[in-house]
Short mmCIF file of C-alpha atoms and ligand atoms in Angstrom, two decimals:
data_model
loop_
_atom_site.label_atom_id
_atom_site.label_comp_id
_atom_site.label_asym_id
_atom_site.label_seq_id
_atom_site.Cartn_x
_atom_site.Cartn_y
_atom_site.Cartn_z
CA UNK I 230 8.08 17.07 -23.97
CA UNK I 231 5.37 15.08 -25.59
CA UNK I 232 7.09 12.07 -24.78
CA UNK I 233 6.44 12.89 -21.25
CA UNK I 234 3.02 13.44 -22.21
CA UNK I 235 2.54 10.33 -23.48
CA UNK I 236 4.12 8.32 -20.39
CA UNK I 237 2.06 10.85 -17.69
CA UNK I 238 -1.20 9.27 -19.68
CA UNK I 239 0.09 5.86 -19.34
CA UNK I 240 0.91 6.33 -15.51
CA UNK I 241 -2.55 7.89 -15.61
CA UNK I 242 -3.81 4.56 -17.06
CA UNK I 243 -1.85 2.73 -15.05
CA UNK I 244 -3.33 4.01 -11.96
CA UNK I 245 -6.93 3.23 -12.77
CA UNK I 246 -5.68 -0.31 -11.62
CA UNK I 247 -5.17 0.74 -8.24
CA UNK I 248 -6.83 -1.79 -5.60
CA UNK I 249 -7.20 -4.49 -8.16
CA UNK I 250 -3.93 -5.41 -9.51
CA UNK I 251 -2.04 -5.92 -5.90
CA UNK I 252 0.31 -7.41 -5.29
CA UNK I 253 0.95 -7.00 -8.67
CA UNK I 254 2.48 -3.46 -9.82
CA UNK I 255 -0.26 -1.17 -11.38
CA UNK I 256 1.18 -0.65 -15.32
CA UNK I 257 -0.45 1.38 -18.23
CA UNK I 258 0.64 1.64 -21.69
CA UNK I 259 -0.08 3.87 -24.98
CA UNK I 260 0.88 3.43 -28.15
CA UNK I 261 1.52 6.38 -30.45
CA UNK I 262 0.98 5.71 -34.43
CA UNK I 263 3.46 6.87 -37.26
CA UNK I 264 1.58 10.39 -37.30
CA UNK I 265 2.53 11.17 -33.26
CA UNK I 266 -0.64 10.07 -32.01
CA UNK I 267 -2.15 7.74 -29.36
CA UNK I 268 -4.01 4.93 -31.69
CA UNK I 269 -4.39 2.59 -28.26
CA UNK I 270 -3.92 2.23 -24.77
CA UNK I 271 -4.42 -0.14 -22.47
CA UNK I 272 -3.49 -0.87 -18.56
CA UNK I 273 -2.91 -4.36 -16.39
CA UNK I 274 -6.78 -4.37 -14.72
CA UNK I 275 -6.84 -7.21 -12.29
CA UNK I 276 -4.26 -9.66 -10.69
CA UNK I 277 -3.86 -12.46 -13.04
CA UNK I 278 -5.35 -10.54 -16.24
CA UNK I 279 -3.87 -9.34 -18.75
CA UNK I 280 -0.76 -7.23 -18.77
CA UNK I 281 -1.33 -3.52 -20.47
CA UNK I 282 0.37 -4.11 -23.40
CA UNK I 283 -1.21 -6.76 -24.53
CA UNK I 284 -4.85 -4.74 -23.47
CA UNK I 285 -3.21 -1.64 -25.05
CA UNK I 286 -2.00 -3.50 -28.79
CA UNK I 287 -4.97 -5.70 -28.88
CA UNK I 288 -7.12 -2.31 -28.98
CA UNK I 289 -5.01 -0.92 -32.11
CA UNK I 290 -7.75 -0.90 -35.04
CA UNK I 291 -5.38 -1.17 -38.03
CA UNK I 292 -2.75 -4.13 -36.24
CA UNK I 293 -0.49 -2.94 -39.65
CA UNK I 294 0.47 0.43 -37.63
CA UNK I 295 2.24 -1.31 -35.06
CA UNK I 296 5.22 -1.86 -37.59
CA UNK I 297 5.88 2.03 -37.43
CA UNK I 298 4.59 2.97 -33.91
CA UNK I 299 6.25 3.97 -30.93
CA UNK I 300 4.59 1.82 -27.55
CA UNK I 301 5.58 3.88 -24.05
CA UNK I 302 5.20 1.30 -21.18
CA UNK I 303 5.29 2.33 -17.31
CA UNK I 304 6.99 -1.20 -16.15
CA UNK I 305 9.81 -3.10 -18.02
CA UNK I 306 8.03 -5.73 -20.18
CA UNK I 307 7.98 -9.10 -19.02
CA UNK I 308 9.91 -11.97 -20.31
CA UNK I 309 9.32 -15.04 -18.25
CA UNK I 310 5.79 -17.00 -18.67
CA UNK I 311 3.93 -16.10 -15.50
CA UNK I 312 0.31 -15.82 -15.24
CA UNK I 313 0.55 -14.54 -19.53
CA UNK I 314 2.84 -14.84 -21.90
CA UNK I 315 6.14 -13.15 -22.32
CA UNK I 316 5.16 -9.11 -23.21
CA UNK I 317 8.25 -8.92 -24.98
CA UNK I 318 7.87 -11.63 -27.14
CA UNK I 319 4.51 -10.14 -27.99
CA UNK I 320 5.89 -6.76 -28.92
CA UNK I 321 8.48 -8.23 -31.14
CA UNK I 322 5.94 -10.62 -33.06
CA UNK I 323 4.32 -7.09 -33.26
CA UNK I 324 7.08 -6.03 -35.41
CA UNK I 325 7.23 -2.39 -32.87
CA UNK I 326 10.47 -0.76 -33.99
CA UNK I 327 10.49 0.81 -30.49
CA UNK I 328 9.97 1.05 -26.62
CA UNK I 329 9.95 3.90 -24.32
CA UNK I 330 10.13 2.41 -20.51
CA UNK I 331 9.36 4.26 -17.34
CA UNK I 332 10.78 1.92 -14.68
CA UNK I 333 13.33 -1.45 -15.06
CA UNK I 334 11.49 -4.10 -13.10
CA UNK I 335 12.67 -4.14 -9.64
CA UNK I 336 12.92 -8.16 -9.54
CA UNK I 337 16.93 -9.15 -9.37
CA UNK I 338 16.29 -12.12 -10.83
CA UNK I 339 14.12 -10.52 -14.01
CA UNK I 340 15.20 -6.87 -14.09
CA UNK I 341 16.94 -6.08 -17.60
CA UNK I 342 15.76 -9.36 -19.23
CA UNK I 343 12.91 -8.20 -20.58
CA UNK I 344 14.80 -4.89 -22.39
CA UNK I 345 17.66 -6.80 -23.55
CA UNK I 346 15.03 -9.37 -24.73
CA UNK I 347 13.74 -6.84 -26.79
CA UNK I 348 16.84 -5.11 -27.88
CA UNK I 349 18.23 -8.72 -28.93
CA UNK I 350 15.50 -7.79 -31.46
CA UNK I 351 16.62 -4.99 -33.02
CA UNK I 352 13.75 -3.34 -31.19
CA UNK I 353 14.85 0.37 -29.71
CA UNK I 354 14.70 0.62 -25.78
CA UNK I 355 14.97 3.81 -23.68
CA UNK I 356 14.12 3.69 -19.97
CA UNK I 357 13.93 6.22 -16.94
CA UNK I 358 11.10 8.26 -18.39
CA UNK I 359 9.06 9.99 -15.40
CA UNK I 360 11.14 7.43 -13.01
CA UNK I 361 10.17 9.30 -10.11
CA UNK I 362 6.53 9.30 -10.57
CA UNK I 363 6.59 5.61 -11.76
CA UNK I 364 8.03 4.23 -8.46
CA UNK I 365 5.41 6.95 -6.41
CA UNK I 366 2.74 5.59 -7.92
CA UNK I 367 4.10 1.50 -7.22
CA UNK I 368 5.75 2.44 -3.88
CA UNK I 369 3.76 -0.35 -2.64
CA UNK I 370 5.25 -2.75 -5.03
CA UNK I 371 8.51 -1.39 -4.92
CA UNK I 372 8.91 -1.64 -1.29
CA UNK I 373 7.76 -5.08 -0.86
CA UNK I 374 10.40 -6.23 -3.86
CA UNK I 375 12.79 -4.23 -2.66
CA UNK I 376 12.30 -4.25 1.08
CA UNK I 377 10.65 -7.65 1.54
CA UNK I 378 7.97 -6.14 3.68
CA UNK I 379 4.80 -4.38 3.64
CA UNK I 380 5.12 -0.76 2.56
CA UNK I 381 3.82 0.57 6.21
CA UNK I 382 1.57 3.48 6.98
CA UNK I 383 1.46 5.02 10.22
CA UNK I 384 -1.70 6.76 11.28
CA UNK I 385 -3.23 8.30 14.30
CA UNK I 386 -4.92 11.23 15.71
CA UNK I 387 -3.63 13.86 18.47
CA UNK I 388 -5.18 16.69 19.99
CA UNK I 389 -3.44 20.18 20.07
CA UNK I 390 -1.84 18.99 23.33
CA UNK I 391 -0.34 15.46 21.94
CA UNK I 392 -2.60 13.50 23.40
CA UNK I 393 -4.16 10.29 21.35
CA UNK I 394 -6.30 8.82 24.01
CA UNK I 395 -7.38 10.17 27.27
CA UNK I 396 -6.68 8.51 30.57
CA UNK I 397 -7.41 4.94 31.58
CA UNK I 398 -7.58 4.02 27.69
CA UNK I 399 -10.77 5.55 27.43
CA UNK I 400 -11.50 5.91 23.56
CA UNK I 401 -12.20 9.54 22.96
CA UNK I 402 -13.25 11.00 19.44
CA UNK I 403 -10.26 13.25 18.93
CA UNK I 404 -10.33 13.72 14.83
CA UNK I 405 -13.65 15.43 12.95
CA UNK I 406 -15.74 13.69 10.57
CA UNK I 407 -13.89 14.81 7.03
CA UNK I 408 -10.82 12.86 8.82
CA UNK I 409 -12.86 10.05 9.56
CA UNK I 410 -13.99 9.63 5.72
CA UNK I 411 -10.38 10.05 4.74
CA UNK I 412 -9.52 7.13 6.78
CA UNK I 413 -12.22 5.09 5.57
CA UNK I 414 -10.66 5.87 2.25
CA UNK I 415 -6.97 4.68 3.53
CA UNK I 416 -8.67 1.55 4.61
CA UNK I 417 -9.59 0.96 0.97
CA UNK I 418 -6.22 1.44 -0.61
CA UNK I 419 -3.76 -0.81 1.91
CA UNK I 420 -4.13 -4.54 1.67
CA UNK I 421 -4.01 -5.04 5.13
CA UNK I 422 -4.62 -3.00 8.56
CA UNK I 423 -3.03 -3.45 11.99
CA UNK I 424 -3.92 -2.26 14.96
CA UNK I 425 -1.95 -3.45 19.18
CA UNK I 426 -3.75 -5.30 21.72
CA UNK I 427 -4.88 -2.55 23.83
CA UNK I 428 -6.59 -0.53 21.22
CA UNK I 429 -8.29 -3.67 19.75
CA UNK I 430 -9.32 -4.69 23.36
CA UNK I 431 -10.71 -0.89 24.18
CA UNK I 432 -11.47 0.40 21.06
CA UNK I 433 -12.95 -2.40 19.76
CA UNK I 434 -12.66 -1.24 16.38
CA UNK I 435 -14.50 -2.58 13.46
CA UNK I 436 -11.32 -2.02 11.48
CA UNK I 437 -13.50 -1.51 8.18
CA UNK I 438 -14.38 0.65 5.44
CA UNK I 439 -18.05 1.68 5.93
CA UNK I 440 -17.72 5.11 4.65
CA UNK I 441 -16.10 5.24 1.23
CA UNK I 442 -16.48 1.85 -1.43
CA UNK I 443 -13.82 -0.08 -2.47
CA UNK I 444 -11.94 -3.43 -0.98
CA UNK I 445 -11.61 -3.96 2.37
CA UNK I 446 -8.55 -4.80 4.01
CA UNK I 447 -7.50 -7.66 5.83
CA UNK I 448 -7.41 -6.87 9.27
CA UNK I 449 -4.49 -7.89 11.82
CA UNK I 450 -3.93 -7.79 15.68
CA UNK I 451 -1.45 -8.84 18.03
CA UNK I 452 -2.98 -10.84 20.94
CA UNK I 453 -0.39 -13.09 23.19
CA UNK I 454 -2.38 -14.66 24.97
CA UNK I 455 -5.60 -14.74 23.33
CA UNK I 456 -6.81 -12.71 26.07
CA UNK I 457 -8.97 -10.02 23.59
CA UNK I 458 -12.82 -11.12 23.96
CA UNK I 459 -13.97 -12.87 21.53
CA UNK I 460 -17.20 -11.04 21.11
CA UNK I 461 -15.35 -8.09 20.17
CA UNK I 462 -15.85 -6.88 16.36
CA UNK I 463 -12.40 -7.99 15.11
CA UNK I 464 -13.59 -11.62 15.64
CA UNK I 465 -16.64 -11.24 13.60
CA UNK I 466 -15.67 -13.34 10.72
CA UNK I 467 -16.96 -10.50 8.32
CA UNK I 468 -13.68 -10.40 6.84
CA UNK I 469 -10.23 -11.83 6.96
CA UNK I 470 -8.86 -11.22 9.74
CA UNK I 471 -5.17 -12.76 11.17
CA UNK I 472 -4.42 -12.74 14.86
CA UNK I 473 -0.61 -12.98 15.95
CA UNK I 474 -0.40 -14.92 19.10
CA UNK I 475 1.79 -17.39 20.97
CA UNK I 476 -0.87 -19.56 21.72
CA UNK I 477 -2.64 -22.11 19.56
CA UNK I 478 -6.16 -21.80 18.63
CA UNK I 479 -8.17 -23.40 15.35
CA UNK I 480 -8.90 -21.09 12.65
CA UNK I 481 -12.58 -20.38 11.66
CA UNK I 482 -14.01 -18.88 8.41
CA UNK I 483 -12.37 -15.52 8.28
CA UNK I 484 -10.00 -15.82 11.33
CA UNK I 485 -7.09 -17.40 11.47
CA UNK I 486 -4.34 -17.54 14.68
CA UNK I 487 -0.62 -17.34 13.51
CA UNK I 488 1.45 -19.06 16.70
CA UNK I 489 4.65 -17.49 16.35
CA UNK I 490 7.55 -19.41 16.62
CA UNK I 491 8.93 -19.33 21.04
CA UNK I 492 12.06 -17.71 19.72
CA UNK I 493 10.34 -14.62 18.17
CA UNK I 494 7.77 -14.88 20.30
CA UNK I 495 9.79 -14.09 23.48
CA UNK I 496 11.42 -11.28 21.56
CA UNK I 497 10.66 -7.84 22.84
CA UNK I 498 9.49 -6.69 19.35
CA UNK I 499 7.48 -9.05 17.18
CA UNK I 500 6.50 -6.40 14.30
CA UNK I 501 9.65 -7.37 12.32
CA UNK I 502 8.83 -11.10 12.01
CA UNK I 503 4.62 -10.25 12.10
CA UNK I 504 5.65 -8.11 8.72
CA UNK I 505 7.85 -10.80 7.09
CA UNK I 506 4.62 -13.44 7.61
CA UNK I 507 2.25 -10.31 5.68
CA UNK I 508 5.00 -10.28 3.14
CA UNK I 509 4.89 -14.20 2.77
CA UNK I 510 1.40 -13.69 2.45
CA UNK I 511 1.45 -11.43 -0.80
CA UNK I 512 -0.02 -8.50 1.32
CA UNK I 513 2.07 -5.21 -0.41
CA UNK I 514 1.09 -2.49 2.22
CA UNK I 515 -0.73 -2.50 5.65
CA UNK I 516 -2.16 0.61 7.40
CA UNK I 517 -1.04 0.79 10.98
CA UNK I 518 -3.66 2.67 13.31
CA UNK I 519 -2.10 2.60 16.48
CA UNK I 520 -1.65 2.57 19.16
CA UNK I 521 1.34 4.32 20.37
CA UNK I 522 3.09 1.23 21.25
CA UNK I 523 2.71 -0.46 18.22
CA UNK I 524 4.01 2.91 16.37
CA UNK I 525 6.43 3.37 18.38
CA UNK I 526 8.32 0.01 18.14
CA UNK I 527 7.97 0.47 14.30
CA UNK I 528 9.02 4.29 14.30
CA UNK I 529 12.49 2.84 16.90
CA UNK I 530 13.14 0.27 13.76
CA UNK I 531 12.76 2.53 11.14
CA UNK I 532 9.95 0.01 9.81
CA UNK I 533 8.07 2.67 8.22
CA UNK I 534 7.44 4.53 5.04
CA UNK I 535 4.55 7.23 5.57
CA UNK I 536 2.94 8.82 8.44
CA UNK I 537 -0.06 10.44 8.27
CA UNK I 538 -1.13 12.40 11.47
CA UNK I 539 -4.13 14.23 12.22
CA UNK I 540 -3.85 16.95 14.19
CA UNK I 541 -6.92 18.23 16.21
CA UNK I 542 -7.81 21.77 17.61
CA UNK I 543 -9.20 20.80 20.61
CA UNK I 544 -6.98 19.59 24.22
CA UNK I 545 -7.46 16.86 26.36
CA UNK I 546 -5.08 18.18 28.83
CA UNK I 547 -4.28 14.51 30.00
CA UNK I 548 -3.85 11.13 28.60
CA UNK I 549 -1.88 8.98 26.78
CA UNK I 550 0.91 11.07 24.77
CA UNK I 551 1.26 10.12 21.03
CA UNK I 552 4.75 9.49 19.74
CA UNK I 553 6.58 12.52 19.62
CA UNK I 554 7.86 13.18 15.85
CA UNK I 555 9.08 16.56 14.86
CA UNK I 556 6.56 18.15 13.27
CA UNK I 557 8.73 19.92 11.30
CA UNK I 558 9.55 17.30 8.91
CA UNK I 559 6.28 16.94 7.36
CA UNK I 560 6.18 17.02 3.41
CA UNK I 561 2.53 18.12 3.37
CA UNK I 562 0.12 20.18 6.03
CA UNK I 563 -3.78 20.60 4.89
CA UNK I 564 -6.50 20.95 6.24
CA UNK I 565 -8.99 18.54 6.50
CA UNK I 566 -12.12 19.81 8.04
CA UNK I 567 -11.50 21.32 11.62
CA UNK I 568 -8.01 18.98 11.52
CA UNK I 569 -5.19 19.82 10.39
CA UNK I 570 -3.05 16.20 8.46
CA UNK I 571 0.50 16.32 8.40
CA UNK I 572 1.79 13.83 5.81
CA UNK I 573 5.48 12.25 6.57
CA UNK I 574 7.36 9.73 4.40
CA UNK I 575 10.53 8.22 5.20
CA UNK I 576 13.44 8.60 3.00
N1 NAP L 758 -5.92 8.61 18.53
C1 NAP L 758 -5.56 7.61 17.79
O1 NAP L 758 -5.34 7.77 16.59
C2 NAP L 758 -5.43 6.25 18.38
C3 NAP L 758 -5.19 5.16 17.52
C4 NAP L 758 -5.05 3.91 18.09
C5 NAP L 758 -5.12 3.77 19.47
N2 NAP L 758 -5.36 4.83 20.24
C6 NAP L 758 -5.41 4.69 21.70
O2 NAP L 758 -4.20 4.13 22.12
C7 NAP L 758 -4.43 3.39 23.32
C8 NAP L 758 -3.70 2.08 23.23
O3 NAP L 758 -2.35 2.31 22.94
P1 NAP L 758 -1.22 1.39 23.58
O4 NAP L 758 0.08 1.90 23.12
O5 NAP L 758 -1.47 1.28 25.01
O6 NAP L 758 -1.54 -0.03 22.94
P2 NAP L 758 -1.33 -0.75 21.54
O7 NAP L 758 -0.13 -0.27 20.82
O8 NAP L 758 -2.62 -0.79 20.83
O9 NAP L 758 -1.10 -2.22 22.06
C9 NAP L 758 -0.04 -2.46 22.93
C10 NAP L 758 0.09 -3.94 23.15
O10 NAP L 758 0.23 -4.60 21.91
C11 NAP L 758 1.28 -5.54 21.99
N3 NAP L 758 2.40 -4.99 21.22
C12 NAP L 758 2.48 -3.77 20.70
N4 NAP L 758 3.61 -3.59 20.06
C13 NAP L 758 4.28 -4.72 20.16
C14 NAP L 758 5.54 -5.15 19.71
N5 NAP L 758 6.31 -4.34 18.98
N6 NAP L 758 5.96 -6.40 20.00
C15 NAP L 758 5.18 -7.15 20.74
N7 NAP L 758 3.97 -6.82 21.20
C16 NAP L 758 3.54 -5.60 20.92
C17 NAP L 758 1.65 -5.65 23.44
O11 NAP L 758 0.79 -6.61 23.98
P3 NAP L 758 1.20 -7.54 25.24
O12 NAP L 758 1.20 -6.56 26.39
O13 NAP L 758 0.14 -8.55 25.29
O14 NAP L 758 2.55 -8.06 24.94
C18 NAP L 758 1.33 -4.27 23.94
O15 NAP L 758 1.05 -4.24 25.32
C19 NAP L 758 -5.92 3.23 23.43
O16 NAP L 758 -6.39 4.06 24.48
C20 NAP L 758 -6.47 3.72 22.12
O17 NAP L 758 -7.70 4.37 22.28
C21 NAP L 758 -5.52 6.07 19.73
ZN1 ZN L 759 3.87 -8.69 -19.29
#
């Protein structure tokens, strides 16, 4: 039991790194002192920083403790130099007589090193500890080891009638304003966000987080034939922003055009091969926001892990219909507001 305690506050510390660390995993660690308390914790802070245990040992007053203490770390330890040296080696200068691991790292060509590394050392290695929270909190990072893609977010609004847009693409306000802050929020917390053609060309979104701080996401359309005007917000250059095409045109500051290759390009479906360039591109997770025939193609290839729908109270009694999921599958309903968001993940 406390042992769980002690790896919930180093998920807890882990998770402070959320936004910073991508496409890195977010990792905390404690360290518990010969009398069963914490004596220092630490967590990995930024891409390219330090990892958390060597944050959480460096902040250990008396460094002499560390011979009788007990470190509980959220991610395998590393044993290849990368960006820092080895963790492992670091806890076994330490002299720690033992290691309590949440998840192995996903990696093929690392996993188990860095706990074998360790147990070479005499050092004693359990692993599996709050698993299932671990990989929740680094679903991002798990998918795109695991999956070598983006982990992908689906999101739109409906009204009570399944309706996402009315007639003749005419952008109507169909969500209330808490769901409009929570999106803002969602823009934060995926790398990247992707919207079709035809709601870039008549939504003209801004594609943004104005309402809620954090980073902003890089922002991704699909335009054939550069036919999308290029006074339109999305070409703004106020931040990165990559436009899938099969045309050429130069890049500018903030804007880039990827040409796909004719062969994918003449596919029916790009999404699969427009994913594998985000995933070259160290972007973990992208935030899909429509519209329904960009969803759909990804909902038809199972390329999906969450889907967050808002659903409003009022009708538009015509329109364009939004995909048709069963409702019944949700894992969460709330309320948000006057909407009401069901939350769907894939399994
Ligand atoms: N309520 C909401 O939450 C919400 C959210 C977003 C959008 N919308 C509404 O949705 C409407 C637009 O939806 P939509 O379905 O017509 O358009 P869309 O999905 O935004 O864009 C469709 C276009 O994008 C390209 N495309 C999409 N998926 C593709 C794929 N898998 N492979 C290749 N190309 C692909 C195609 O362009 P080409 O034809 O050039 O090949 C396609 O015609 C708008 O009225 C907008 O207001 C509502
Ligand atoms: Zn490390």
């Amino acid at each position: 039991m406390t042992d769980e305690l002690f790896m919930r506050r180093a998920l807890d510390l882990a998770a402070l790194g959320q936004g910073t660390t991508r496409p890195n995993p977010m990792v905390g660690c404690v360290v518990v002192g010969p009398a069963g308390t914490i004596i220092g914790e630490g967590y990995h802070q930024q891409y390219g920083g330090p990892h958390a245990e060597v944050n959480a040992l460096a902040s250990v007053e008396d460094q002499d403790l560390l011979r009788q203490s007990r470190v509980f770390v959220t991610l395998e330890p590393c044993s290849h130099h990368g960006k820092t040296p080895p963790c492992a080696d670091l806890l076994i200068a330490k002299g720690v007589p033992e290691v309590v691991v949440c998840n192995d790292d996903p990696n093929p060509l690392v996993s188990g090193r860095g706990l074998n590394k360790l147990r070479a050392a005499g050092i004693k290695v359990s692993t599996g500890l709050l698993a299932t929270e671990g990989r929740a909190l680094n679903k991002r990072f798990f998918t795109m080891q695991e999956k070598k893609r983006p982990y992908v977010v689906l999101k739109w609004a409906e009204s009570a009638d399944g309706f996402l847009a009315g007639p003749h693409f005419q952008p109507v306000q169909i969500s209330g304003p808490q769901a409009g802050l929570l999106t803002h929020k969602w823009r934060t917390e995926e790398a990247a966000i992707l919207v079709g053609t035809r709601t870039a060309l008549h939504d003209n979104p801004r594609l943004n987080a104005r309402e809620w701080p954090g980073p902003q996401p890089v922002r991704i359309t699909l335009d054939k034939n550069l036919s999308l005007p290029p006074s339109h917000h999305l070409f703004d250059g106020s931040q990165p922003t990559l436009v899938y095409t099969h045309r050429h045109r130069d890049a500018r500051p903030n804007l880039d055009f990827i040409t796909l290759p004719p062969d994918i390009a003449a596919a029916p479906d790009v999404l699969p091969a427009v994913l594998a360039d985000l995933h070259a591109r160290g972007l973990e997770s992208v935030l899909v926001e429509g519209g329904p025939t960009v969803v759909g193609a990804l909902l038809a290839s199972d390329l999906w892990d969450e889907m967050r729908v808002f659903r409003s109270p009022r009708r538009l009694e015509r329109g364009i219909a939004a995909p048709r999921v069963g409702l019944r599958s949700w894992r969460t309903a709330e309320n948000v507001g006057e909407d009401k968001l069901f939350w769907f993940e894939n399994h």
